[in-house]
PDB file of C-alpha atoms in Angstrom:
ATOM      1  CA  UNK R   1       0.053   0.002   0.053  1.00  0.00           C
ATOM      2  CA  UNK R   2       1.131   3.624  -0.827  1.00  0.00           C
ATOM      3  CA  UNK R   3      -0.254   6.897   0.320  1.00  0.00           C
ATOM      4  CA  UNK R   4       0.480   9.298  -2.732  1.00  0.00           C
ATOM      5  CA  UNK R   5       0.694  13.010  -1.503  1.00  0.00           C
ATOM      6  CA  UNK R   6      -1.603  15.450  -3.496  1.00  0.00           C
ATOM      7  CA  UNK R   7       0.197  17.426  -6.147  1.00  0.00           C
ATOM      8  CA  UNK R   8      -0.609  21.030  -6.413  1.00  0.00           C
ATOM      9  CA  UNK R   9      -3.616  22.268  -8.311  1.00  0.00           C
ATOM     10  CA  UNK R  10      -2.879  23.551 -11.646  1.00  0.00           C
ATOM     11  CA  UNK R  11      -4.643  25.948 -14.077  1.00  0.00           C
ATOM     12  CA  UNK R  12      -6.068  24.393 -17.213  1.00  0.00           C
ATOM     13  CA  UNK R  13      -3.904  25.376 -20.133  1.00  0.00           C
ATOM     14  CA  UNK R  14      -5.305  28.197 -22.363  1.00  0.00           C
ATOM     15  CA  UNK R  15      -4.662  26.404 -25.429  1.00  0.00           C
ATOM     16  CA  UNK R  16      -7.326  23.705 -24.209  1.00  0.00           C
ATOM     17  CA  UNK R  17      -9.590  25.700 -22.212  1.00  0.00           C
ATOM     18  CA  UNK R  18     -11.803  28.895 -22.263  1.00  0.00           C
ATOM     19  CA  UNK R  19     -12.351  30.530 -18.981  1.00  0.00           C
ATOM     20  CA  UNK R  20     -10.955  29.625 -15.548  1.00  0.00           C
ATOM     21  CA  UNK R  21     -10.348  25.861 -15.096  1.00  0.00           C
ATOM     22  CA  UNK R  22      -8.513  24.187 -12.359  1.00  0.00           C
ATOM     23  CA  UNK R  23      -7.160  20.651 -12.410  1.00  0.00           C
ATOM     24  CA  UNK R  24      -6.180  18.144  -9.600  1.00  0.00           C
ATOM     25  CA  UNK R  25      -4.616  14.998 -10.522  1.00  0.00           C
ATOM     26  CA  UNK R  26      -6.049  12.099  -8.503  1.00  0.00           C
ATOM     27  CA  UNK R  27      -4.584   9.204 -10.089  1.00  0.00           C
ATOM     28  CA  UNK R  28      -2.037   8.434 -12.874  1.00  0.00           C
ATOM     29  CA  UNK R  29      -1.613   4.636 -13.129  1.00  0.00           C
ATOM     30  CA  UNK R  30       1.794   3.163 -13.890  1.00  0.00           C
ATOM     31  CA  UNK R  31       2.783  -0.086 -15.251  1.00  0.00           C
ATOM     32  CA  UNK R  32      -0.073  -2.350 -15.851  1.00  0.00           C
ATOM     33  CA  UNK R  33      -2.534   0.172 -14.658  1.00  0.00           C
ATOM     34  CA  UNK R  34      -3.454   2.890 -17.148  1.00  0.00           C
ATOM     35  CA  UNK R  35      -6.022   4.777 -15.376  1.00  0.00           C
ATOM     36  CA  UNK R  36      -6.131   8.487 -15.245  1.00  0.00           C
ATOM     37  CA  UNK R  37      -8.471  10.417 -12.926  1.00  0.00           C
ATOM     38  CA  UNK R  38      -8.706  14.277 -12.512  1.00  0.00           C
ATOM     39  CA  UNK R  39     -10.900  16.435 -10.603  1.00  0.00           C
ATOM     40  CA  UNK R  40     -11.688  19.232 -12.735  1.00  0.00           C
ATOM     41  CA  UNK R  41     -13.392  22.648 -11.645  1.00  0.00           C
ATOM     42  CA  UNK R  42     -14.940  24.904 -14.080  1.00  0.00           C
ATOM     43  CA  UNK R  43     -15.995  28.518 -13.378  1.00  0.00           C
ATOM     44  CA  UNK R  44     -19.114  29.716 -14.854  1.00  0.00           C
ATOM     45  CA  UNK R  45     -18.997  29.605 -18.811  1.00  0.00           C
ATOM     46  CA  UNK R  46     -15.660  27.974 -18.661  1.00  0.00           C
ATOM     47  CA  UNK R  47     -15.198  24.849 -20.854  1.00  0.00           C
ATOM     48  CA  UNK R  48     -12.663  22.678 -22.833  1.00  0.00           C
ATOM     49  CA  UNK R  49     -11.913  22.445 -26.425  1.00  0.00           C
ATOM     50  CA  UNK R  50     -13.150  19.791 -28.634  1.00  0.00           C
ATOM     51  CA  UNK R  51     -11.262  16.522 -27.885  1.00  0.00           C
ATOM     52  CA  UNK R  52     -11.451  12.756 -28.012  1.00  0.00           C
ATOM     53  CA  UNK R  53      -9.870   9.966 -26.139  1.00  0.00           C
ATOM     54  CA  UNK R  54      -8.464   6.744 -27.610  1.00  0.00           C
ATOM     55  CA  UNK R  55      -9.939   4.477 -25.082  1.00  0.00           C
ATOM     56  CA  UNK R  56     -13.163   6.683 -24.049  1.00  0.00           C
ATOM     57  CA  UNK R  57     -13.850   8.826 -21.090  1.00  0.00           C
ATOM     58  CA  UNK R  58     -16.180   8.791 -18.208  1.00  0.00           C
ATOM     59  CA  UNK R  59     -17.240  12.046 -16.462  1.00  0.00           C
ATOM     60  CA  UNK R  60     -18.946  12.002 -13.059  1.00  0.00           C
ATOM     61  CA  UNK R  61     -20.378  15.454 -11.877  1.00  0.00           C
ATOM     62  CA  UNK R  62     -19.659  16.007  -8.127  1.00  0.00           C
ATOM     63  CA  UNK R  63     -21.169  19.524  -7.896  1.00  0.00           C
ATOM     64  CA  UNK R  64     -22.816  22.212  -9.975  1.00  0.00           C
ATOM     65  CA  UNK R  65     -24.380  22.412 -13.350  1.00  0.00           C
ATOM     66  CA  UNK R  66     -22.611  21.984 -16.610  1.00  0.00           C
ATOM     67  CA  UNK R  67     -22.885  21.291 -20.280  1.00  0.00           C
ATOM     68  CA  UNK R  68     -21.557  18.436 -22.452  1.00  0.00           C
ATOM     69  CA  UNK R  69     -21.864  17.900 -26.378  1.00  0.00           C
ATOM     70  CA  UNK R  70     -20.768  15.139 -28.789  1.00  0.00           C
ATOM     71  CA  UNK R  71     -19.832  16.489 -32.147  1.00  0.00           C
ATOM     72  CA  UNK R  72     -23.149  16.651 -34.333  1.00  0.00           C
ATOM     73  CA  UNK R  73     -25.329  16.056 -31.167  1.00  0.00           C
ATOM     74  CA  UNK R  74     -27.319  18.494 -28.848  1.00  0.00           C
ATOM     75  CA  UNK R  75     -25.704  20.399 -25.986  1.00  0.00           C
ATOM     76  CA  UNK R  76     -27.077  18.421 -22.772  1.00  0.00           C
ATOM     77  CA  UNK R  77     -27.243  19.828 -19.228  1.00  0.00           C
ATOM     78  CA  UNK R  78     -25.481  17.827 -16.703  1.00  0.00           C
ATOM     79  CA  UNK R  79     -25.780  18.097 -12.874  1.00  0.00           C
ATOM     80  CA  UNK R  80     -24.389  16.694  -9.659  1.00  0.00           C
ATOM     81  CA  UNK R  81     -24.730  13.031  -9.542  1.00  0.00           C
ATOM     82  CA  UNK R  82     -24.719  12.622 -13.303  1.00  0.00           C
ATOM     83  CA  UNK R  83     -22.309  10.210 -15.179  1.00  0.00           C
ATOM     84  CA  UNK R  84     -21.500  10.640 -18.833  1.00  0.00           C
ATOM     85  CA  UNK R  85     -19.518   8.313 -20.889  1.00  0.00           C
ATOM     86  CA  UNK R  86     -17.918   9.032 -24.297  1.00  0.00           C
ATOM     87  CA  UNK R  87     -16.902   6.030 -26.466  1.00  0.00           C
ATOM     88  CA  UNK R  88     -13.502   5.737 -27.751  1.00  0.00           C
ATOM     89  CA  UNK R  89     -12.704   8.414 -30.470  1.00  0.00           C
ATOM     90  CA  UNK R  90     -15.828  10.441 -29.945  1.00  0.00           C
ATOM     91  CA  UNK R  91     -15.182  14.205 -30.417  1.00  0.00           C
ATOM     92  CA  UNK R  92     -16.873  16.052 -27.572  1.00  0.00           C
ATOM     93  CA  UNK R  93     -16.465  18.938 -25.144  1.00  0.00           C
ATOM     94  CA  UNK R  94     -17.642  19.748 -21.525  1.00  0.00           C
ATOM     95  CA  UNK R  95     -17.809  22.660 -18.988  1.00  0.00           C
ATOM     96  CA  UNK R  96     -19.798  24.654 -16.716  1.00  0.00           C
ATOM     97  CA  UNK R  97     -23.195  26.231 -17.377  1.00  0.00           C
ATOM     98  CA  UNK R  98     -23.037  29.920 -17.942  1.00  0.00           C
ATOM     99  CA  UNK R  99     -24.342  30.824 -14.390  1.00  0.00           C
ATOM    100  CA  UNK R 100     -22.959  28.007 -12.362  1.00  0.00           C
ATOM    101  CA  UNK R 101     -19.774  26.421 -11.293  1.00  0.00           C
ATOM    102  CA  UNK R 102     -19.320  22.675 -12.276  1.00  0.00           C
ATOM    103  CA  UNK R 103     -16.806  20.159 -10.838  1.00  0.00           C
ATOM    104  CA  UNK R 104     -16.449  16.748 -12.297  1.00  0.00           C
ATOM    105  CA  UNK R 105     -14.231  13.722 -12.050  1.00  0.00           C
ATOM    106  CA  UNK R 106     -12.655  12.874 -15.476  1.00  0.00           C
ATOM    107  CA  UNK R 107     -11.718   9.211 -15.725  1.00  0.00           C
ATOM    108  CA  UNK R 108     -10.036   7.510 -18.757  1.00  0.00           C
ATOM    109  CA  UNK R 109      -7.329   5.054 -19.767  1.00  0.00           C
ATOM    110  CA  UNK R 110      -4.228   5.401 -21.657  1.00  0.00           C
ATOM    111  CA  UNK R 111      -4.146   3.137 -24.639  1.00  0.00           C
ATOM    112  CA  UNK R 112      -1.792  -0.039 -24.241  1.00  0.00           C
ATOM    113  CA  UNK R 113       0.320   0.955 -27.342  1.00  0.00           C
ATOM    114  CA  UNK R 114       1.949   4.217 -28.572  1.00  0.00           C
ATOM    115  CA  UNK R 115      -1.321   5.937 -29.434  1.00  0.00           C
ATOM    116  CA  UNK R 116      -1.785   9.221 -27.700  1.00  0.00           C
ATOM    117  CA  UNK R 117      -4.343   9.222 -24.880  1.00  0.00           C
ATOM    118  CA  UNK R 118      -6.246  12.241 -26.137  1.00  0.00           C
ATOM    119  CA  UNK R 119      -6.460  14.497 -29.282  1.00  0.00           C
ATOM    120  CA  UNK R 120      -7.239  17.968 -28.929  1.00  0.00           C
ATOM    121  CA  UNK R 121      -9.103  20.124 -31.574  1.00  0.00           C
ATOM    122  CA  UNK R 122     -10.434  23.717 -31.860  1.00  0.00           C
ATOM    123  CA  UNK R 123     -11.697  25.635 -28.781  1.00  0.00           C
ATOM    124  CA  UNK R 124     -15.584  26.039 -28.434  1.00  0.00           C
ATOM    125  CA  UNK R 125     -16.684  29.313 -29.709  1.00  0.00           C
ATOM    126  CA  UNK R 126     -19.201  31.383 -27.785  1.00  0.00           C
ATOM    127  CA  UNK R 127     -21.846  30.658 -30.307  1.00  0.00           C
ATOM    128  CA  UNK R 128     -21.136  26.916 -30.347  1.00  0.00           C
ATOM    129  CA  UNK R 129     -21.271  27.137 -26.411  1.00  0.00           C
ATOM    130  CA  UNK R 130     -24.646  29.045 -26.566  1.00  0.00           C
ATOM    131  CA  UNK R 131     -26.125  26.416 -28.956  1.00  0.00           C
ATOM    132  CA  UNK R 132     -26.132  28.873 -31.834  1.00  0.00           C
ATOM    133  CA  UNK R 133     -28.447  31.287 -30.005  1.00  0.00           C
TER     134      UNK R 133
END
């Protein structure tokens, strides 16, 4: 058994996020374990860029109200207690609602081979975030 000390909280990088986002790494498996778990805190209106994960991703909202969208799909509201699964390779984004903070656990696995864990695309425009309104 090992107790791993908490790493410092880091600000989400501007090239991947719009608005204020803070990330705490909870787990980064090594060896046979390829699990990744981050607690991600979004300020109102903050969101990440389009991205996809080689092995998929699961989000579990722990507090607040947010938004999530798969490319070509509707913008969906997510709330504390909701769990969202995106399958391998699905382009998507997620973030806080315009008037609420939102925190979620982001969980994914690194692929077994040399494939990158995630691929990042364009940032979400205000028009996309607002649903074209």
